[in-house]
Short mmCIF file of C-alpha atoms in Angstrom, two decimals:
data_model
loop_
_atom_site.label_atom_id
_atom_site.label_comp_id
_atom_site.label_asym_id
_atom_site.label_seq_id
_atom_site.Cartn_x
_atom_site.Cartn_y
_atom_site.Cartn_z
CA ASP A 18 128.63 89.31 158.67
CA THR A 19 130.06 92.81 157.77
CA LEU A 20 130.10 95.72 159.47
CA TRP A 21 127.41 96.78 157.56
CA ASP A 22 125.11 93.81 157.80
CA LEU A 23 125.90 94.27 161.68
CA ALA A 24 124.68 97.90 161.50
CA ILE A 25 121.52 96.96 159.48
CA ALA A 26 120.67 94.39 162.11
CA GLU A 27 120.85 96.94 164.85
CA VAL A 28 118.93 99.12 163.62
CA GLU A 29 116.11 96.69 162.60
CA LYS A 30 116.39 95.68 165.93
CA ARG A 31 116.26 98.98 167.19
CA GLU A 32 113.01 100.00 165.51
CA ASN A 33 111.28 97.17 166.75
CA ASN A 34 110.14 96.33 163.53
CA VAL A 35 108.46 99.78 162.81
CA LYS A 36 106.92 100.34 159.58
CA PRO A 37 107.97 103.38 157.45
CA GLY A 38 105.29 106.03 158.07
CA GLU A 39 104.29 104.55 161.36
CA VAL A 40 104.81 106.48 164.87
CA TRP A 41 106.48 104.35 167.34
CA GLU A 42 104.80 104.72 170.93
CA LYS A 43 106.07 103.50 174.25
CA SER A 44 105.49 104.49 177.78
CA ILE A 45 107.57 105.01 181.10
CA LEU A 46 106.26 105.34 184.51
CA PHE A 47 108.49 107.17 186.99
CA MET A 48 108.03 106.20 190.37
CA GLY A 49 109.79 106.44 193.80
CA ASN A 50 110.99 108.26 196.94
CA LYS A 51 109.10 111.72 197.00
CA ASN A 52 111.44 114.40 196.66
CA GLY A 53 113.78 111.68 195.14
CA GLY A 54 114.48 113.99 191.59
CA LYS A 55 112.13 112.15 189.36
CA THR A 56 111.00 115.16 188.37
CA THR A 57 114.65 116.70 187.57
CA ILE A 58 115.78 113.67 185.82
CA ILE A 59 112.15 113.83 183.16
CA LEU A 60 113.12 117.29 182.29
CA ARG A 61 116.65 116.38 181.53
CA CYS A 62 115.57 113.82 179.60
CA LEU A 63 112.96 116.29 177.47
CA GLU A 64 115.61 118.67 177.40
CA ARG A 65 113.29 121.65 179.28
CA GLU A 66 115.06 123.91 180.90
CA GLU A 67 112.26 124.35 183.82
CA PRO A 68 112.60 124.35 187.76
CA PRO A 69 110.56 121.38 188.94
CA LYS A 70 107.34 121.22 190.66
CA PRO A 71 106.32 118.95 193.33
CA THR A 72 104.20 116.39 191.67
CA LEU A 73 100.88 115.99 192.74
CA ALA A 74 99.27 112.49 192.72
CA LEU A 75 99.84 111.18 188.75
CA GLU A 76 101.17 113.26 185.99
CA TYR A 77 102.14 112.94 182.28
CA THR A 78 104.07 114.48 179.87
CA PHE A 79 105.37 113.50 176.51
CA GLY A 80 108.53 113.60 174.31
CA ARG A 81 109.22 113.27 170.67
CA ARG A 82 112.02 112.51 168.66
CA ALA A 83 112.65 111.55 164.89
CA ARG A 84 114.50 108.12 163.78
CA ARG A 85 115.50 110.08 160.62
CA HIS A 86 115.46 112.86 158.68
CA ASN A 87 111.79 113.67 156.51
CA THR A 88 110.37 111.03 159.28
CA PRO A 89 107.46 111.29 161.53
CA LYS A 90 108.58 111.49 165.04
CA ASP A 91 108.60 108.95 167.31
CA VAL A 92 106.49 109.79 170.94
CA ALA A 93 107.05 108.85 174.60
CA HIS A 94 104.65 108.99 177.02
CA PHE A 95 106.27 109.97 180.29
CA TRP A 96 104.13 109.07 183.47
CA GLU A 97 105.06 110.44 187.33
CA LEU A 98 103.89 108.72 190.19
CA GLY A 99 103.95 111.49 193.03
CA GLY A 100 103.93 110.78 196.72
CA GLY A 101 106.47 107.76 197.39
CA THR A 102 104.54 105.10 198.77
CA SER A 103 101.06 107.02 199.46
CA LEU A 104 99.21 106.38 195.80
CA MET A 105 100.70 103.36 194.74
CA GLU A 106 96.93 102.22 193.53
CA LEU A 107 97.58 104.77 190.81
CA ILE A 108 99.98 102.61 188.89
CA ARG A 109 97.00 100.57 187.20
CA ILE A 110 96.19 103.99 185.49
CA PRO A 111 98.79 104.53 182.93
CA ILE A 112 99.84 100.23 182.77
CA THR A 113 97.07 98.82 180.51
CA SER A 114 97.00 95.79 178.89
CA HIS A 115 96.82 98.07 175.68
CA ASN A 116 100.22 99.55 176.17
CA LEU A 117 101.94 96.72 178.70
CA ARG A 118 104.33 95.65 175.40
CA SER A 119 106.03 98.71 174.91
CA PHE A 120 105.69 99.98 178.72
CA ALA A 121 108.70 100.19 181.10
CA VAL A 122 109.35 101.85 184.63
CA VAL A 123 111.76 103.80 186.08
CA LEU A 124 112.24 103.19 189.94
CA VAL A 125 114.01 106.39 191.58
CA LEU A 126 115.56 105.64 194.95
CA ASP A 127 117.38 108.71 197.36
CA LEU A 128 120.57 107.28 198.14
CA SER A 129 120.85 109.90 201.20
CA LYS A 130 117.85 108.40 202.85
CA PRO A 131 118.85 104.69 203.14
CA ASN A 132 116.67 103.54 205.81
CA GLU A 133 113.66 104.71 202.97
CA LEU A 134 115.13 102.94 200.60
CA TRP A 135 114.41 98.99 200.82
CA THR A 136 110.61 99.52 201.76
CA THR A 137 109.48 102.27 199.27
CA MET A 138 111.75 99.76 196.39
CA GLU A 139 110.07 96.25 197.49
CA SER A 140 106.39 98.36 198.47
CA LEU A 141 106.72 100.04 194.50
CA LEU A 142 108.07 96.71 192.61
CA GLN A 143 105.67 94.71 194.33
CA VAL A 144 102.40 96.34 193.60
CA THR A 145 103.28 97.01 190.01
CA ARG A 146 104.85 93.34 189.45
CA ASN A 147 101.28 92.33 190.95
CA HIS A 148 99.55 94.84 188.33
CA VAL A 149 101.50 93.45 185.39
CA ASN A 150 101.01 90.05 186.41
CA LYS A 151 97.30 90.11 186.42
CA ILE A 152 97.35 92.06 183.01
CA LEU A 153 99.56 88.73 181.50
CA THR A 154 97.07 86.49 183.38
CA LYS A 155 94.43 88.13 181.51
CA LEU A 156 96.09 88.35 178.07
CA GLU A 157 97.47 84.82 178.17
CA LYS A 158 93.26 84.21 177.48
CA THR A 159 92.51 87.19 175.03
CA LYS A 160 96.19 87.24 173.32
CA PRO A 161 98.29 84.72 173.95
CA GLU A 162 101.26 85.49 171.54
CA VAL A 163 100.96 88.76 173.23
CA ALA A 164 101.81 87.57 176.20
CA ALA A 165 104.09 84.92 175.23
CA GLU A 166 106.17 87.74 173.68
CA ILE A 167 106.58 89.85 176.96
CA LYS A 168 107.32 87.02 178.91
CA GLN A 169 110.11 86.10 176.61
CA ARG A 170 111.42 89.45 176.47
CA MET A 171 112.30 89.23 180.02
CA TRP A 172 115.18 87.22 179.97
CA ASN A 173 116.55 89.35 176.66
CA ASP A 174 118.86 90.99 178.07
CA LEU A 175 119.91 87.54 180.03
CA GLN A 176 121.75 85.07 177.82
CA ARG A 177 121.02 81.02 178.24
CA ASP A 178 124.75 80.71 179.05
CA HIS A 179 125.05 83.54 181.20
CA PRO A 180 126.04 81.70 185.04
CA ASP A 181 123.15 83.53 187.03
CA TYR A 182 120.65 82.67 183.86
CA ALA A 183 118.44 80.27 186.64
CA LEU A 184 119.39 82.48 189.49
CA VAL A 185 117.38 85.79 188.40
CA ASP A 186 113.94 86.44 188.71
CA PRO A 187 113.42 89.21 185.61
CA PHE A 188 110.81 92.06 186.24
CA PRO A 189 108.15 91.52 183.87
CA ILE A 190 108.45 94.77 182.32
CA PRO A 191 111.56 96.56 181.70
CA LEU A 192 113.35 98.51 184.87
CA VAL A 193 115.80 100.79 185.25
CA ILE A 194 116.73 101.56 188.49
CA ILE A 195 118.47 105.10 189.30
CA GLY A 196 120.15 105.95 192.97
CA SER A 197 119.49 109.76 193.30
CA LYS A 198 121.34 112.51 194.85
CA TYR A 199 124.73 110.93 194.48
CA ASP A 200 126.49 113.92 195.55
CA LEU A 201 125.15 113.63 199.02
CA PHE A 202 125.58 109.92 199.43
CA HIS A 203 129.38 110.58 198.12
CA GLU A 204 129.77 111.82 201.46
CA PHE A 205 128.77 108.65 203.65
CA ASP A 206 130.64 106.25 205.27
CA SER A 207 133.20 104.23 202.61
CA GLU A 208 131.43 101.21 204.65
CA MET A 209 127.89 102.52 204.32
CA ARG A 210 128.12 103.50 200.50
CA LYS A 211 129.76 99.97 199.85
CA ILE A 212 126.69 97.96 201.82
CA ILE A 213 124.15 100.26 199.31
CA SER A 214 125.72 99.46 196.20
CA LYS A 215 126.70 96.10 196.69
CA THR A 216 122.66 95.84 197.68
CA LEU A 217 121.60 97.94 194.75
CA ARG A 218 123.92 96.06 192.50
CA PHE A 219 121.90 92.65 193.57
CA VAL A 220 118.66 94.17 193.56
CA SER A 221 119.31 95.34 190.13
CA HIS A 222 120.68 91.97 188.51
CA TYR A 223 118.32 90.06 190.44
CA TYR A 224 115.50 91.47 188.99
CA GLY A 225 117.18 92.28 185.36
CA ALA A 226 117.65 95.77 185.31
CA SER A 227 119.58 98.43 184.53
CA LEU A 228 121.49 100.86 187.39
CA VAL A 229 122.35 103.90 186.99
CA PHE A 230 123.73 106.66 190.15
CA THR A 231 122.97 110.29 189.54
CA SER A 232 122.92 113.68 190.78
CA LYS A 233 122.21 117.59 189.73
CA SER A 234 125.84 116.57 187.77
CA GLU A 235 125.22 117.06 184.36
CA ALA A 236 127.56 114.15 183.31
CA LEU A 237 125.54 111.81 185.61
CA LEU A 238 122.55 112.84 184.57
CA LEU A 239 123.24 112.24 180.79
CA LYS A 240 123.95 108.45 181.71
CA ALA A 241 120.65 107.96 183.33
CA ARG A 242 119.19 109.81 180.27
CA ALA A 243 121.01 107.49 177.83
CA LEU A 244 119.10 104.64 179.36
CA ILE A 245 115.93 106.45 179.15
CA ASN A 246 115.89 107.50 175.74
CA HIS A 247 117.08 103.69 175.24
CA LEU A 248 113.42 103.02 176.56
CA ALA A 249 111.96 105.68 175.03
CA PHE A 250 113.13 106.28 171.71
CA GLY A 251 115.08 103.04 171.09
CA TYR A 252 118.46 104.68 170.85
CA ASP A 253 121.46 102.74 171.13
CA LYS A 254 122.31 101.02 174.78
CA SER A 255 125.34 101.81 176.38
CA LYS A 256 127.67 99.08 176.84
CA SER A 257 130.07 100.31 179.07
CA VAL A 258 130.11 99.39 183.08
CA SER A 259 131.24 101.04 186.10
CA VAL A 260 131.00 98.62 189.45
CA ASP A 261 133.39 100.80 191.40
CA PRO A 262 131.77 101.58 194.69
CA SER A 263 134.05 104.49 194.89
CA LYS A 264 132.31 105.82 191.62
CA PRO A 265 128.77 106.36 190.36
CA LEU A 266 127.52 102.63 189.38
CA PHE A 267 126.61 102.45 186.14
CA ILE A 268 125.59 99.32 185.01
CA PRO A 269 123.33 97.98 182.25
CA ALA A 270 120.91 95.27 182.10
CA GLY A 271 122.37 91.93 181.87
CA LEU A 272 126.32 93.22 182.64
CA ASP A 273 126.46 92.06 185.86
CA SER A 274 126.95 88.41 187.56
CA MET A 275 126.35 87.45 190.90
CA SER A 276 129.92 86.10 191.01
CA GLN A 277 131.09 89.92 190.73
CA ILE A 278 128.80 91.08 193.14
CA GLY A 279 130.00 88.44 195.96
CA PRO A 280 127.91 87.69 198.87
CA PRO A 281 125.94 89.64 200.80
CA PRO A 282 128.31 91.90 203.45
CA ALA A 283 127.91 90.29 206.56
CA SER A 284 129.79 88.04 208.73
CA ASP A 285 129.37 84.18 208.22
CA SER A 286 128.41 83.77 211.56
CA ASP A 287 125.72 86.87 210.90
CA LEU A 288 124.70 84.67 207.82
CA GLY A 289 124.59 81.77 209.18
CA LYS A 290 121.97 83.46 211.91
CA MET A 291 119.41 84.38 209.37
CA HIS A 292 116.42 82.39 207.85
CA ALA A 293 115.88 83.43 204.91
CA SER A 294 113.70 81.47 202.38
CA THR A 295 115.50 83.00 199.22
CA PRO A 296 118.63 85.23 198.08
CA LEU A 297 116.42 88.31 197.91
CA GLU A 298 115.12 88.08 201.65
CA LEU A 299 119.02 87.12 202.73
CA TRP A 300 119.98 90.80 201.01
CA LYS A 301 116.83 92.50 202.25
CA LYS A 302 117.94 91.01 205.88
CA VAL A 303 121.28 91.80 205.99
CA PHE A 304 120.85 95.47 204.42
CA GLU A 305 118.11 96.74 206.88
CA LYS A 306 120.48 94.99 209.70
CA THR A 307 122.39 98.19 209.07
CA PHE A 308 119.77 100.53 207.89
CA PRO A 309 116.43 99.81 209.86
CA PRO A 310 113.44 100.59 207.44
CA LYS A 311 111.18 103.32 208.49
CA SER A 312 107.78 102.03 209.25
CA PHE A 313 105.53 102.01 206.15
CA CYS A 314 103.12 104.50 207.55
CA ASP A 315 106.08 107.35 208.00
CA LEU A 316 106.47 106.82 203.99
CA GLN A 317 102.59 107.79 203.91
CA ASP A 318 102.09 111.13 202.29
CA THR A 319 99.76 112.67 204.35
CA LYS A 320 100.02 116.78 203.15
CA ASP A 321 96.70 117.92 201.63
CA PRO A 322 97.27 118.47 197.90
CA ALA A 323 94.24 121.67 198.34
CA GLN A 324 96.91 123.25 200.34
CA ASP A 325 99.36 123.59 197.40
CA THR A 326 100.10 126.95 196.59
CA GLN A 327 101.75 126.00 193.13
CA TYR A 328 97.45 124.34 192.73
CA ALA A 329 96.42 128.17 194.19
CA GLU A 330 92.83 129.19 192.49
CA TYR A 331 91.34 132.61 193.56
CA GLU A 332 87.73 131.34 192.39
CA ILE A 333 87.95 127.61 193.73
CA ASP A 334 89.62 128.22 197.12
CA VAL A 335 87.10 131.17 198.30
CA MET A 336 84.19 128.27 197.08
CA ARG A 337 86.49 125.81 199.11
CA ALA A 338 86.64 128.02 202.11
CA GLN A 339 82.84 128.54 202.04
CA LYS A 340 81.78 124.68 201.55
CA ASN A 341 84.07 123.73 204.46
CA GLN A 342 82.18 126.68 207.32
CA GLU A 343 79.04 125.49 205.69
CA LEU A 344 80.22 121.93 206.39
CA GLU A 345 81.50 123.01 210.33
CA GLN A 346 77.85 124.57 210.49
CA TYR A 347 76.04 121.52 209.69
CA LYS A 348 78.52 119.31 212.35
CA ARG A 349 77.57 121.78 215.19
CA ASN A 350 74.16 121.59 214.13
CA ALA A 351 73.61 118.13 214.05
CA SER A 352 75.68 117.40 217.12
CA LYS A 353 73.07 119.59 218.74
CA SER A 354 70.18 118.20 217.39
CA TRP A 355 71.60 114.70 218.54
CA LYS A 356 72.10 115.76 222.01
CA GLU A 357 68.69 116.78 222.07
CA MET A 358 67.30 113.82 221.18
CA ASP A 359 65.22 111.57 224.00
CA PHE A 360 66.34 108.04 222.61
CA ASP A 361 63.99 104.90 224.30
CA SER A 362 66.59 103.25 226.35
CA ASP A 363 64.11 99.88 225.53
#
């Protein structure tokens, strides 16, 4: 093939067989640590110069891009799950049987909070995977060709001759893992950084995901933006790789390997004492030996959104205060009436 033949084939593949005049729609769900930087990343991807605000529950925005001059603009739907792991049941709202074949997930993990890292990652990915698998089970009965296409696509980033083909378990829809707040992470002890970096490399490779470390640095945000634009608008996928633990990681899906990552960062004697049924479970035990996890309850967001000043509405707040007073009065009256009642001992 000539260079032009290869270029034409790449464009056809990137455009996913979208016919002229049709609009390509993709959807991406951003989830991860509370205050982990999800909103900042979304705003940067959409080139919006505005200060990020705390996300309440599940929020939606969109971006538009034209593939070529004088063509309809493609649309990317951006969903953001707030509250860390406290609102995971909302994941089922944006991910449906109608958009699953064009859906992707971006998991943002706060590198400065390693004790929350595994629990957050495991909880969110498990709930998402379970939901997607339920949809796939239904599609196998109603639209088997769509279900087969989605399942086949899981393996697109890993060639059959890859040495780890039988050792990984790809996520059912495209996944990007972003390690945020690299500037804070970089101040950690080098051994701590090495453990976190190796662990995230393994998890990303195991799930067939891309991995990138980022911060408020413009250069690092651009790398994260490149991966997201690939998912959202079909832009070219970067082939560059950075695996040096002393630098920000950047590893597109399918470009890492178990041999390059190496074994879990623990002594042979410690590894021998750890009982695990899967490689993922072994890495989890090694990681949590160094970074004991916070309990799941500690990660829940208990703040009442109604008290958040960014959502203040004078008329509504006055009415709410009045209803709260009426409720308290009702409780007091009800309490008195119950105490005054005579109950038959029989």
